[in-house]
Every structure is written in C-alpha cells, then in structure tokens.
mmCIF file of C-alpha atoms in Angstrom:
data_model
loop_
_atom_site.group_PDB
_atom_site.id
_atom_site.type_symbol
_atom_site.label_atom_id
_atom_site.label_comp_id
_atom_site.label_asym_id
_atom_site.label_seq_id
_atom_site.Cartn_x
_atom_site.Cartn_y
_atom_site.Cartn_z
ATOM 1 C CA MET A 22 98.982 87.469 108.692
ATOM 2 C CA ARG A 23 96.655 88.960 106.185
ATOM 3 C CA SER A 24 94.160 86.235 105.370
ATOM 4 C CA THR A 25 92.157 86.419 102.173
ATOM 5 C CA ALA A 26 89.199 84.211 101.317
ATOM 6 C CA LEU A 27 87.712 84.150 97.853
ATOM 7 C CA VAL A 28 84.111 83.041 97.712
ATOM 8 C CA SER A 29 81.598 82.626 94.910
ATOM 9 C CA ALA A 30 77.927 81.889 94.343
ATOM 10 C CA ALA A 31 75.782 81.117 91.348
ATOM 11 C CA LEU A 32 74.074 84.434 90.669
ATOM 12 C CA GLY A 33 71.773 83.500 87.817
ATOM 13 C CA CYS A 34 73.082 85.557 84.902
ATOM 14 C CA LEU A 35 76.090 86.823 86.876
ATOM 15 C CA GLY A 36 78.799 84.671 88.432
ATOM 16 C CA ALA A 37 80.107 86.603 91.425
ATOM 17 C CA ILE A 38 83.538 86.167 92.890
ATOM 18 C CA VAL A 39 84.250 88.328 95.917
ATOM 19 C CA VAL A 40 87.445 88.991 97.868
ATOM 20 C CA THR A 41 86.673 89.052 101.567
ATOM 21 C CA GLY A 42 88.231 89.014 104.979
ATOM 22 C CA GLN A 43 91.527 90.773 104.358
ATOM 23 C CA THR A 44 93.380 91.149 107.636
ATOM 24 C CA PRO A 45 96.670 92.967 108.156
ATOM 25 C CA ALA A 46 100.226 91.839 108.636
ATOM 26 C CA PRO A 47 103.603 93.551 108.945
ATOM 27 C CA ALA A 48 105.123 94.335 105.570
ATOM 28 C CA ALA A 49 108.424 95.436 104.094
ATOM 29 C CA GLN A 50 109.089 99.158 104.223
ATOM 30 C CA THR A 51 110.117 99.663 100.621
ATOM 31 C CA GLY A 52 109.939 98.019 97.217
ATOM 32 C CA PRO A 53 107.402 95.690 95.588
ATOM 33 C CA GLY A 54 104.515 94.769 97.869
ATOM 34 C CA VAL A 55 104.541 98.164 99.621
ATOM 35 C CA GLN A 56 102.005 100.764 98.548
ATOM 36 C CA SER A 57 103.618 104.031 97.541
ATOM 37 C CA PRO A 58 102.543 106.354 100.416
ATOM 38 C CA SER A 59 103.769 103.718 102.899
ATOM 39 C CA ASP A 60 107.162 103.289 101.229
ATOM 40 C CA SER A 61 110.039 104.570 103.343
ATOM 41 C CA LYS A 62 111.410 106.330 100.249
ATOM 42 C CA TYR A 63 108.130 108.073 99.424
ATOM 43 C CA GLN A 64 108.791 111.374 101.165
ATOM 44 C CA ALA A 65 112.227 111.752 99.615
ATOM 45 C CA TYR A 66 110.774 110.920 96.197
ATOM 46 C CA VAL A 67 107.955 113.466 96.287
ATOM 47 C CA THR A 68 110.242 116.128 97.777
ATOM 48 C CA ALA A 69 112.664 115.676 94.891
ATOM 49 C CA ASN A 70 110.073 115.401 92.103
ATOM 50 C CA CYS A 71 107.041 117.505 93.068
ATOM 51 C CA LYS A 72 106.635 121.285 93.093
ATOM 52 C CA ASN A 73 104.152 120.922 95.958
ATOM 53 C CA PRO A 74 104.788 117.542 97.612
ATOM 54 C CA PRO A 75 101.737 115.930 99.224
ATOM 55 C CA ALA A 76 101.803 115.884 102.997
ATOM 56 C CA PRO A 77 103.109 112.691 104.600
ATOM 57 C CA ARG A 78 100.521 110.388 106.079
ATOM 58 C CA VAL A 79 100.921 108.667 109.403
ATOM 59 C CA GLY A 80 99.262 105.649 110.926
ATOM 60 C CA GLY A 81 99.673 103.263 113.776
ATOM 61 C CA GLY A 82 100.764 99.658 113.667
ATOM 62 C CA ARG A 83 98.186 96.996 112.910
ATOM 63 C CA PRO A 84 97.723 93.849 114.983
ATOM 64 C CA ALA A 85 97.980 90.412 113.485
ATOM 65 C CA ALA A 86 94.628 88.760 112.878
ATOM 66 C CA GLY A 87 93.340 85.372 111.938
ATOM 67 C CA PRO A 88 90.928 84.250 109.250
ATOM 68 C CA PRO A 89 87.722 86.291 108.877
ATOM 69 C CA MET A 90 84.722 85.331 110.959
ATOM 70 C CA HIS A 91 81.746 83.869 109.137
ATOM 71 C CA ARG A 92 78.149 84.620 109.992
ATOM 72 C CA GLU A 93 74.684 83.256 109.384
ATOM 73 C CA TYR A 94 73.020 84.779 106.341
ATOM 74 C CA SER A 95 70.020 84.248 104.119
ATOM 75 C CA VAL A 96 69.856 85.132 100.418
ATOM 76 C CA THR A 97 66.630 86.710 99.217
ATOM 77 C CA ALA A 98 65.717 86.353 95.559
ATOM 78 C CA ILE A 99 66.542 89.189 93.166
ATOM 79 C CA PRO A 100 64.648 88.412 89.931
ATOM 80 C CA GLY A 101 66.999 87.847 87.016
ATOM 81 C CA VAL A 102 70.031 87.907 89.318
ATOM 82 C CA ILE A 103 69.902 85.282 92.059
ATOM 83 C CA ALA A 104 67.429 82.750 93.435
ATOM 84 C CA ALA A 105 66.476 82.621 97.086
ATOM 85 C CA GLY A 106 68.482 80.305 99.311
ATOM 86 C CA GLN A 107 71.728 80.391 97.317
ATOM 87 C CA THR A 108 74.950 79.975 99.304
ATOM 88 C CA TRP A 109 78.516 81.113 98.887
ATOM 89 C CA LYS A 110 81.247 78.654 98.008
ATOM 90 C CA THR A 111 84.947 79.167 98.724
ATOM 91 C CA VAL A 112 86.967 78.706 95.540
ATOM 92 C CA TRP A 113 90.389 80.017 96.611
ATOM 93 C CA THR A 114 92.155 80.960 99.813
ATOM 94 C CA GLY A 115 95.533 82.564 100.382
ATOM 95 C CA THR A 116 97.486 84.990 102.528
ATOM 96 C CA GLY A 117 98.349 88.599 101.844
ATOM 97 C CA ASN A 118 96.524 91.273 99.884
ATOM 98 C CA ASN A 119 96.627 88.974 96.898
ATOM 99 C CA ALA A 120 93.158 88.857 95.332
ATOM 100 C CA ASP A 121 92.313 92.445 94.453
ATOM 101 C CA GLY A 122 90.804 94.279 91.476
ATOM 102 C CA PRO A 123 89.479 91.205 89.601
ATOM 103 C CA VAL A 124 88.482 90.974 85.949
ATOM 104 C CA ALA A 125 86.841 88.164 83.976
ATOM 105 C CA THR A 126 88.588 86.507 81.031
ATOM 106 C CA PRO A 127 86.955 85.360 77.760
ATOM 107 C CA ASP A 128 87.656 81.699 78.575
ATOM 108 C CA GLY A 129 85.553 81.750 81.750
ATOM 109 C CA GLY A 130 88.395 82.423 84.187
ATOM 110 C CA MET A 131 89.240 85.339 86.455
ATOM 111 C CA LEU A 132 92.377 87.440 86.875
ATOM 112 C CA PHE A 133 93.331 88.996 90.225
ATOM 113 C CA ALA A 134 95.953 91.593 91.088
ATOM 114 C CA GLN A 135 98.308 90.576 93.868
ATOM 115 C CA ASN A 136 99.463 93.612 95.851
ATOM 116 C CA SER A 137 101.693 91.697 98.212
ATOM 117 C CA ASN A 138 103.293 89.413 95.620
ATOM 118 C CA SER A 139 103.369 91.867 92.666
ATOM 119 C CA LYS A 140 101.902 89.189 90.399
ATOM 120 C CA VAL A 141 98.673 88.578 88.497
ATOM 121 C CA MET A 142 96.903 85.377 89.474
ATOM 122 C CA LYS A 143 94.580 83.508 87.128
ATOM 123 C CA LEU A 144 91.860 81.216 88.435
ATOM 124 C CA ASP A 145 90.404 79.207 85.563
ATOM 125 C CA GLN A 146 86.880 77.802 85.424
ATOM 126 C CA ASN A 147 88.123 74.518 86.909
ATOM 127 C CA GLY A 148 89.761 76.219 89.881
ATOM 128 C CA THR A 149 93.329 75.824 88.618
ATOM 129 C CA VAL A 150 95.661 78.649 89.657
ATOM 130 C CA SER A 151 98.443 80.120 87.505
ATOM 131 C CA PHE A 152 100.454 83.340 87.428
ATOM 132 C CA PRO A 153 100.607 84.757 83.885
ATOM 133 C CA TYR A 154 102.239 88.067 84.879
ATOM 134 C CA SER A 155 104.793 89.075 87.501
ATOM 135 C CA ASP A 156 106.858 92.134 88.535
ATOM 136 C CA THR A 157 103.819 94.435 88.638
ATOM 137 C CA ASN A 158 105.248 96.683 91.401
ATOM 138 C CA THR A 159 102.379 96.211 93.840
ATOM 139 C CA GLY A 160 99.732 95.820 91.144
ATOM 140 C CA GLY A 161 96.389 96.659 92.706
ATOM 141 C CA ALA A 162 93.560 96.436 90.157
ATOM 142 C CA LEU A 163 93.023 95.101 86.640
ATOM 143 C CA ALA A 164 90.848 96.051 83.666
ATOM 144 C CA MET A 165 90.372 94.477 80.236
ATOM 145 C CA ASN A 166 88.761 96.225 77.265
ATOM 146 C CA LYS A 167 86.627 94.658 74.541
ATOM 147 C CA GLN A 168 89.688 94.115 72.348
ATOM 148 C CA GLY A 169 91.391 92.081 75.077
ATOM 149 C CA ALA A 170 93.949 94.699 76.135
ATOM 150 C CA LEU A 171 94.779 94.164 79.819
ATOM 151 C CA PHE A 172 95.791 97.012 82.156
ATOM 152 C CA VAL A 173 97.044 97.148 85.748
ATOM 153 C CA VAL A 174 97.423 100.010 88.211
ATOM 154 C CA GLN A 175 100.800 99.769 89.929
ATOM 155 C CA ARG A 176 100.576 101.043 93.492
ATOM 156 C CA GLY A 177 104.261 100.811 94.331
ATOM 157 C CA LEU A 178 106.675 103.766 94.218
ATOM 158 C CA PRO A 179 106.482 105.380 91.698
ATOM 159 C CA GLN A 180 102.833 104.800 90.831
ATOM 160 C CA ALA A 181 101.933 104.087 87.202
ATOM 161 C CA ILE A 182 99.389 102.450 84.902
ATOM 162 C CA TRP A 183 100.707 99.729 82.598
ATOM 163 C CA GLN A 184 99.290 97.689 79.767
ATOM 164 C CA LEU A 185 100.125 94.014 80.277
ATOM 165 C CA ALA A 186 98.629 92.559 77.072
ATOM 166 C CA PRO A 187 98.807 92.213 74.129
ATOM 167 C CA THR A 188 102.129 93.992 74.676
ATOM 168 C CA ARG A 189 103.591 95.126 77.960
ATOM 169 C CA GLN A 190 104.094 98.875 77.909
ATOM 170 C CA LEU A 191 103.648 101.979 80.040
ATOM 171 C CA LEU A 192 100.354 103.815 79.576
ATOM 172 C CA ALA A 193 100.585 106.681 82.092
ATOM 173 C CA ASN A 194 102.783 107.779 84.970
ATOM 174 C CA SER A 195 102.274 111.557 85.111
ATOM 175 C CA TYR A 196 99.617 114.196 85.647
ATOM 176 C CA LEU A 197 100.039 117.869 84.746
ATOM 177 C CA GLY A 198 103.704 117.299 84.007
ATOM 178 C CA GLU A 199 104.583 115.674 87.329
ATOM 179 C CA PRO A 200 104.685 112.045 88.568
ATOM 180 C CA LEU A 201 101.310 110.634 89.608
ATOM 181 C CA ASP A 202 102.529 110.534 93.210
ATOM 182 C CA CYS A 203 102.687 114.337 93.281
ATOM 183 C CA ALA A 204 98.890 114.546 93.156
ATOM 184 C CA GLY A 205 98.596 112.598 96.425
ATOM 185 C CA GLY A 206 96.502 109.538 97.092
ATOM 186 C CA LEU A 207 96.821 105.975 95.890
ATOM 187 C CA LEU A 208 95.836 104.410 92.575
ATOM 188 C CA ASN A 209 92.693 102.521 93.451
ATOM 189 C CA ASP A 210 90.410 100.973 90.832
ATOM 190 C CA VAL A 211 90.379 100.990 87.014
ATOM 191 C CA THR A 212 88.117 100.258 84.029
ATOM 192 C CA ALA A 213 89.195 100.181 80.370
ATOM 193 C CA ASP A 214 87.467 101.545 77.264
ATOM 194 C CA SER A 215 87.602 100.430 73.625
ATOM 195 C CA LYS A 216 89.736 103.413 72.602
ATOM 196 C CA GLY A 217 92.837 102.185 74.427
ATOM 197 C CA GLY A 218 92.363 104.379 77.486
ATOM 198 C CA VAL A 219 91.393 103.754 81.097
ATOM 199 C CA TYR A 220 89.334 105.496 83.752
ATOM 200 C CA PHE A 221 90.714 105.242 87.266
ATOM 201 C CA THR A 222 90.205 106.517 90.800
ATOM 202 C CA LYS A 223 92.982 108.193 92.760
ATOM 203 C CA ALA A 224 91.638 110.837 95.140
ATOM 204 C CA GLY A 225 89.300 111.683 92.268
ATOM 205 C CA VAL A 226 88.058 110.396 88.926
ATOM 206 C CA HIS A 227 90.566 110.434 86.058
ATOM 207 C CA TYR A 228 90.849 109.392 82.429
ATOM 208 C CA ALA A 229 94.130 108.345 80.810
ATOM 209 C CA ASN A 230 93.691 108.325 77.049
ATOM 210 C CA ALA A 231 95.522 105.988 74.677
ATOM 211 C CA LYS A 232 98.442 108.446 74.547
ATOM 212 C CA GLY A 233 98.767 108.452 78.326
ATOM 213 C CA VAL A 234 97.430 111.975 78.865
ATOM 214 C CA VAL A 235 95.600 112.115 82.200
ATOM 215 C CA THR A 236 92.617 114.399 82.879
ATOM 216 C CA LYS A 237 90.668 114.729 86.112
ATOM 217 C CA TYR A 238 86.871 115.040 86.216
ATOM 218 C CA GLY A 239 84.055 115.646 88.678
ATOM 219 C CA THR A 240 83.941 116.331 92.382
ATOM 220 C CA VAL A 241 83.881 112.923 94.098
ATOM 221 C CA GLY A 242 86.907 111.054 95.372
ATOM 222 C CA GLY A 243 85.651 107.737 94.059
ATOM 223 C CA ASN A 244 86.585 104.155 94.772
ATOM 224 C CA GLY A 245 85.030 101.432 92.620
ATOM 225 C CA ILE A 246 84.680 102.376 88.947
ATOM 226 C CA ILE A 247 83.075 100.643 85.946
ATOM 227 C CA LEU A 248 81.848 101.465 82.434
ATOM 228 C CA SER A 249 78.381 100.520 81.204
ATOM 229 C CA PRO A 250 78.267 97.774 78.545
ATOM 230 C CA ASP A 251 77.792 100.344 75.763
ATOM 231 C CA GLU A 252 80.569 102.568 77.248
ATOM 232 C CA LYS A 253 78.250 105.585 77.240
ATOM 233 C CA THR A 254 78.070 105.864 81.025
ATOM 234 C CA LEU A 255 80.751 105.679 83.715
ATOM 235 C CA TYR A 256 79.766 104.662 87.250
ATOM 236 C CA VAL A 257 81.908 105.588 90.258
ATOM 237 C CA THR A 258 81.179 104.916 93.915
ATOM 238 C CA GLY A 259 80.682 108.048 95.978
ATOM 239 C CA ARG A 260 78.246 110.722 97.092
ATOM 240 C CA ILE A 261 78.124 114.190 95.524
ATOM 241 C CA GLY A 262 78.425 116.777 98.274
ATOM 242 C CA GLY A 263 78.390 114.149 100.991
ATOM 243 C CA GLY A 264 75.112 113.540 102.808
ATOM 244 C CA ALA A 265 73.612 112.102 105.927
ATOM 245 C CA PRO A 266 73.614 108.347 106.543
ATOM 246 C CA ALA A 267 70.420 106.700 105.404
ATOM 247 C CA ALA A 268 68.609 103.425 105.850
ATOM 248 C CA ALA A 269 68.599 100.856 103.063
ATOM 249 C CA PRO A 270 65.681 101.179 100.639
ATOM 250 C CA ALA A 271 63.221 98.452 99.890
ATOM 251 C CA PRO A 272 63.937 96.538 96.664
ATOM 252 C CA GLY A 273 62.466 98.369 93.705
ATOM 253 C CA GLY A 274 62.989 101.768 95.343
ATOM 254 C CA ALA A 275 62.976 104.834 93.179
ATOM 255 C CA PRO A 276 66.168 105.938 91.421
ATOM 256 C CA GLY A 277 68.429 107.604 93.941
ATOM 257 C CA ALA A 278 66.589 106.055 96.861
ATOM 258 C CA ALA A 279 68.624 106.012 100.038
ATOM 259 C CA GLY A 280 70.878 103.065 100.640
ATOM 260 C CA GLY A 281 72.974 101.556 103.403
ATOM 261 C CA GLY A 282 76.675 102.092 103.881
ATOM 262 C CA GLY A 283 76.719 105.515 105.487
ATOM 263 C CA GLY A 284 76.593 109.078 104.242
ATOM 264 C CA ASN A 285 79.248 108.651 101.568
ATOM 265 C CA ALA A 286 77.788 105.460 100.062
ATOM 266 C CA GLY A 287 76.420 105.688 96.578
ATOM 267 C CA LEU A 288 77.037 105.550 92.849
ATOM 268 C CA VAL A 289 77.767 108.616 90.736
ATOM 269 C CA ALA A 290 77.242 108.527 86.964
ATOM 270 C CA TYR A 291 78.874 110.473 84.132
ATOM 271 C CA ASP A 292 78.092 110.718 80.443
ATOM 272 C CA VAL A 293 81.050 109.546 78.340
ATOM 273 C CA GLN A 294 81.786 111.694 75.284
ATOM 274 C CA PRO A 295 83.295 110.360 72.004
ATOM 275 C CA ASP A 296 86.751 111.634 72.999
ATOM 276 C CA GLY A 297 86.532 109.912 76.406
ATOM 277 C CA SER A 298 85.854 113.080 78.379
ATOM 278 C CA LEU A 299 83.144 113.070 81.062
ATOM 279 C CA THR A 300 80.132 115.353 81.500
ATOM 280 C CA ASN A 301 76.899 115.531 83.487
ATOM 281 C CA GLU A 302 78.089 114.317 86.892
ATOM 282 C CA ARG A 303 75.011 113.162 88.796
ATOM 283 C CA GLN A 304 73.966 110.992 91.705
ATOM 284 C CA PHE A 305 72.817 107.690 90.244
ATOM 285 C CA ALA A 306 72.057 105.742 93.439
ATOM 286 C CA LEU A 307 72.789 105.863 97.157
ATOM 287 C CA VAL A 308 74.025 102.296 97.505
ATOM 288 C CA GLY A 309 77.468 100.888 96.730
ATOM 289 C CA GLY A 310 80.862 101.698 98.119
ATOM 290 C CA ASP A 311 83.747 99.724 96.624
ATOM 291 C CA GLY A 312 84.453 97.239 93.826
ATOM 292 C CA SER A 313 81.786 97.366 91.116
ATOM 293 C CA ALA A 314 80.679 95.419 88.043
ATOM 294 C CA VAL A 315 77.962 95.514 85.377
ATOM 295 C CA ASP A 316 76.095 92.779 83.542
ATOM 296 C CA ALA A 317 74.790 92.588 79.989
ATOM 297 C CA GLN A 318 71.424 94.025 81.062
ATOM 298 C CA GLY A 319 73.099 97.125 82.501
ATOM 299 C CA ARG A 320 72.581 96.238 86.160
ATOM 300 C CA VAL A 321 75.287 97.568 88.451
ATOM 301 C CA TYR A 322 76.721 95.469 91.296
ATOM 302 C CA SER A 323 78.750 97.173 94.023
ATOM 303 C CA THR A 324 80.106 95.968 97.340
ATOM 304 C CA GLY A 325 78.720 97.982 100.225
ATOM 305 C CA GLY A 326 76.482 97.768 103.248
ATOM 306 C CA GLY A 327 76.583 94.109 104.238
ATOM 307 C CA GLY A 328 77.275 92.499 100.885
ATOM 308 C CA VAL A 329 76.839 93.086 97.145
ATOM 309 C CA GLN A 330 74.226 95.736 96.369
ATOM 310 C CA VAL A 331 72.399 95.617 93.033
ATOM 311 C CA VAL A 332 70.695 98.425 91.111
ATOM 312 C CA ASP A 333 69.107 98.391 87.675
ATOM 313 C CA ARG A 334 70.163 100.553 84.742
ATOM 314 C CA ASP A 335 67.859 103.347 85.986
ATOM 315 C CA GLY A 336 69.364 103.393 89.480
ATOM 316 C CA ARG A 337 66.531 101.471 91.142
ATOM 317 C CA PHE A 338 67.725 99.417 94.098
ATOM 318 C CA LEU A 339 66.946 95.736 93.453
ATOM 319 C CA GLY A 340 68.369 94.138 96.576
ATOM 320 C CA GLU A 341 71.498 93.008 98.369
ATOM 321 C CA ILE A 342 73.323 89.683 98.238
ATOM 322 C CA PRO A 343 74.568 89.331 101.828
ATOM 323 C CA SER A 344 78.209 88.660 102.557
ATOM 324 C CA PRO A 345 78.981 85.440 104.450
ATOM 325 C CA LEU A 346 81.515 87.349 106.567
ATOM 326 C CA ASP A 347 81.100 89.732 109.469
ATOM 327 C CA PRO A 348 82.195 93.253 108.466
ATOM 328 C CA PRO A 349 85.028 94.693 110.557
ATOM 329 C CA SER A 350 84.305 97.103 113.382
ATOM 330 C CA GLY A 351 84.965 100.811 113.062
ATOM 331 C CA CYS A 352 85.914 101.970 109.591
ATOM 332 C CA HIS A 353 85.177 99.030 107.292
ATOM 333 C CA PHE A 354 88.301 99.804 105.247
ATOM 334 C CA HIS A 355 90.811 99.632 108.120
ATOM 335 C CA PRO A 356 91.966 96.031 107.488
ATOM 336 C CA ARG A 357 93.471 97.050 104.132
ATOM 337 C CA CYS A 358 94.454 100.646 104.848
ATOM 338 C CA PRO A 359 98.214 101.125 105.332
ATOM 339 C CA HIS A 360 97.546 104.219 107.492
ATOM 340 C CA ALA A 361 95.020 102.665 109.909
ATOM 341 C CA MET A 362 95.230 103.830 113.509
ATOM 342 C CA THR A 363 93.807 102.275 116.660
ATOM 343 C CA ARG A 364 90.663 104.398 116.580
ATOM 344 C CA CYS A 365 89.989 103.352 112.974
ATOM 345 C CA ARG A 366 89.391 99.849 114.300
ATOM 346 C CA GLU A 367 87.139 101.080 117.103
ATOM 347 C CA THR A 368 84.817 103.736 115.669
ATOM 348 C CA ALA A 369 83.780 104.799 112.174
ATOM 349 C CA PRO A 370 84.837 108.351 111.255
ATOM 350 C CA ALA A 371 82.169 110.924 110.478
ATOM 351 C CA LEU A 372 81.675 112.303 106.978
ATOM 352 C CA LYS A 373 83.068 115.863 106.816
ATOM 353 C CA GLU A 374 83.664 118.497 104.171
ATOM 354 C CA ILE A 375 87.451 118.882 103.956
ATOM 355 C CA ALA A 376 87.446 121.416 101.113
ATOM 356 C CA PRO A 377 84.731 123.104 99.066
ATOM 357 C CA GLY A 378 82.822 120.297 97.387
ATOM 358 C CA ARG A 379 85.119 117.573 98.797
ATOM 359 C CA TRP A 380 83.908 115.203 101.500
ATOM 360 C CA SER A 381 85.752 112.525 103.405
ATOM 361 C CA ALA A 382 85.072 110.016 106.162
ATOM 362 C CA CYS A 383 88.654 109.459 107.329
ATOM 363 C CA TYR A 384 90.527 110.365 110.496
ATOM 364 C CA LEU A 385 93.605 111.191 108.412
ATOM 365 C CA ASN A 386 91.878 114.314 107.153
ATOM 366 C CA GLU A 387 91.279 115.726 110.613
ATOM 367 C CA SER A 388 93.268 118.707 111.828
ATOM 368 C CA GLY A 389 96.633 117.742 113.271
ATOM 369 C CA VAL A 390 96.878 114.423 111.421
ATOM 370 C CA GLY A 391 99.378 114.254 108.542
#
C-alpha cells in the first residue's frame, strides 16, 4: 500500500513538518480518490467538453511497496534556522496519499489534504488528529490567506478550486471558457493572497482572482508555489529555459548559485502587482523542486535535492536540512505519479525542450508516448 510518514524537527524559528515516503498502491478507477487524468471517465469528459481535448496519458502499473527506508543523516547548522545535530521526529503515520499540501493554522496546528480519502486532516499541537472537512473530491493541496479563508485544489474529475472556510463555495473551475481539465495537466500546489484569490500550478503558473477568473503567467511549468510574507513576490519551483544539472552550492553562495536536484531544479520569482497580476519573471535560485514555504524573515524553504533546501530573501543558498529517508531511484516523483512506467523507477528522464520555452524531464513527453 501507499505508506506515508510525517516527520518533524525543531527548526529554530520554523517548525517543519514534511510528508515523506509515499509509495504506490492500486486505486479505484473513477470517483473520489482518483486524480482526474487517471479517471476512467476522463477521456469521455474532455472529448465532450473541450474544443481541443488534451491527449490521453498512459502509464504502467505500479508495484506494491512497504514503508520508506530510513538512512543515516547529519544536520549541519543553518544560523537562524536550525542548530547542528537536530533530529527528525515522527508525529503521524498513515496509508495512502493522505498528507499532502499542508498549511499551518493560527492555533499551532497543521491541516493536510487527503487525496485518497477526499478529506482534510488536522493535526493539532498536541498530536491529536481530526477531520474538519470531507468530500473534497481528491483534494490535493491547501492554502490559507491572512484573513483565515481556506482553499483546496480538487484533483478529481472535474478539477476545481474551492473555498472551504469561512464559507464553502466554488472559486474557479474554468479557464478561457472551458473546464480546467481542458487545459491539460493536474492541479498541483496553491497559495492564497489577501484579496480573496489564489495562485496555483497546473502545467504552468496561474492566478484565480476573487471572482474566479483564471489567468496564466510566465513560462515555467511550476510545482511548489508560495507568496512572500508581504505578498509582493511569488515564488514558484522551476528553471527558466531549462538548464544543465549542477552541483549544490556552498552555504552563502551568491544569488542564483547552482543547486542540487537536476537541471530543472530552482525557484522562479515574480513581482505581484496590485491587481494580482504577475510581472518580471526571473530566476531567483537554482535549488528547490517541490513543496515550499516562507518564514517571517523572508527565507524560502523548498523540498529538493536530498531534503529541505533553504535560501534567504535575496536568493542566497543557506544550506539543506537532510531528509531522514532515502530518495527513490529513477525519477524522484514516480511513487506519487499516476502515470509512472517501469523505466520511471529505474532511470531519471533527461530535461528536454518540448516546445519553445517549455522544458520537461518526463518520459510522458517523449515522442510516441500519450
């Protein structure tokens, strides 16, 4: 079965809670718990509702796997972030893809989206678990703005973005007059602003304003996404124009210094305008690859390489908090990709330009693969 371990460490000014070790399991073919492109009704839905339906994606079966393997690790001090010698502590374990897209709550707890169970799990500061929201149609990531409004991206068919609190209501389910599914890809990560809108990644960087109007920005596909504390800058994981793999920089490296994680690792920054639009796409750093967070000092934390990579507000690499788990072989994302094939587990795909200005490291984008 898919096994998920949630681990945490005292990180000085930042308490980190990380979802690790997701391993695959057979799933239902349709309905809640199934991500939209993998739903058996997906092709019929996009054929009926899209002027230009996205191509179907194919993937092989995935073998059952046990709990993730732990490894020896040593934490090096990052001033202001974490002291040397700190260790991870497991605070929750469960099965399924059921601890995704976390967000902190004002009372010191954490909320997690549960893809498999279509619920939102709360873990309070004492470790008590509750489920304040259900029926999220494969909810995959959460975001809360400064006013306390809570949003979830629903990855089931049809994909949509909903507000869960203070009132439960639809925010956005269309782009350019068609369902979100027509644009291809899967709703990934989300961050909320104080104007009632959200920024999200879905084969690109998008903004849904408070009226639900969706606009796409920039050139990167994106994955993790987070606003700066003052909401003047948006950070998205990715690499503008691709790039060659590079070695990890020494702590304190110059802004944009090379970082681990391969040629598409990195953080891209945008200037946020008063109306929520984005300008000045630029490479902010070359570390980071997935879920991201910021602290009150403007430091950015992003999972990538072999753990949690930290940069300061100027893009200087400060260091990496190592993961206690061994990363998977091949493409590091294959344990949670519904389209993973055998070779995804064996070798990492090369970064290639698949369209002018668009780069991908995925076997699904090779010629002859749907």
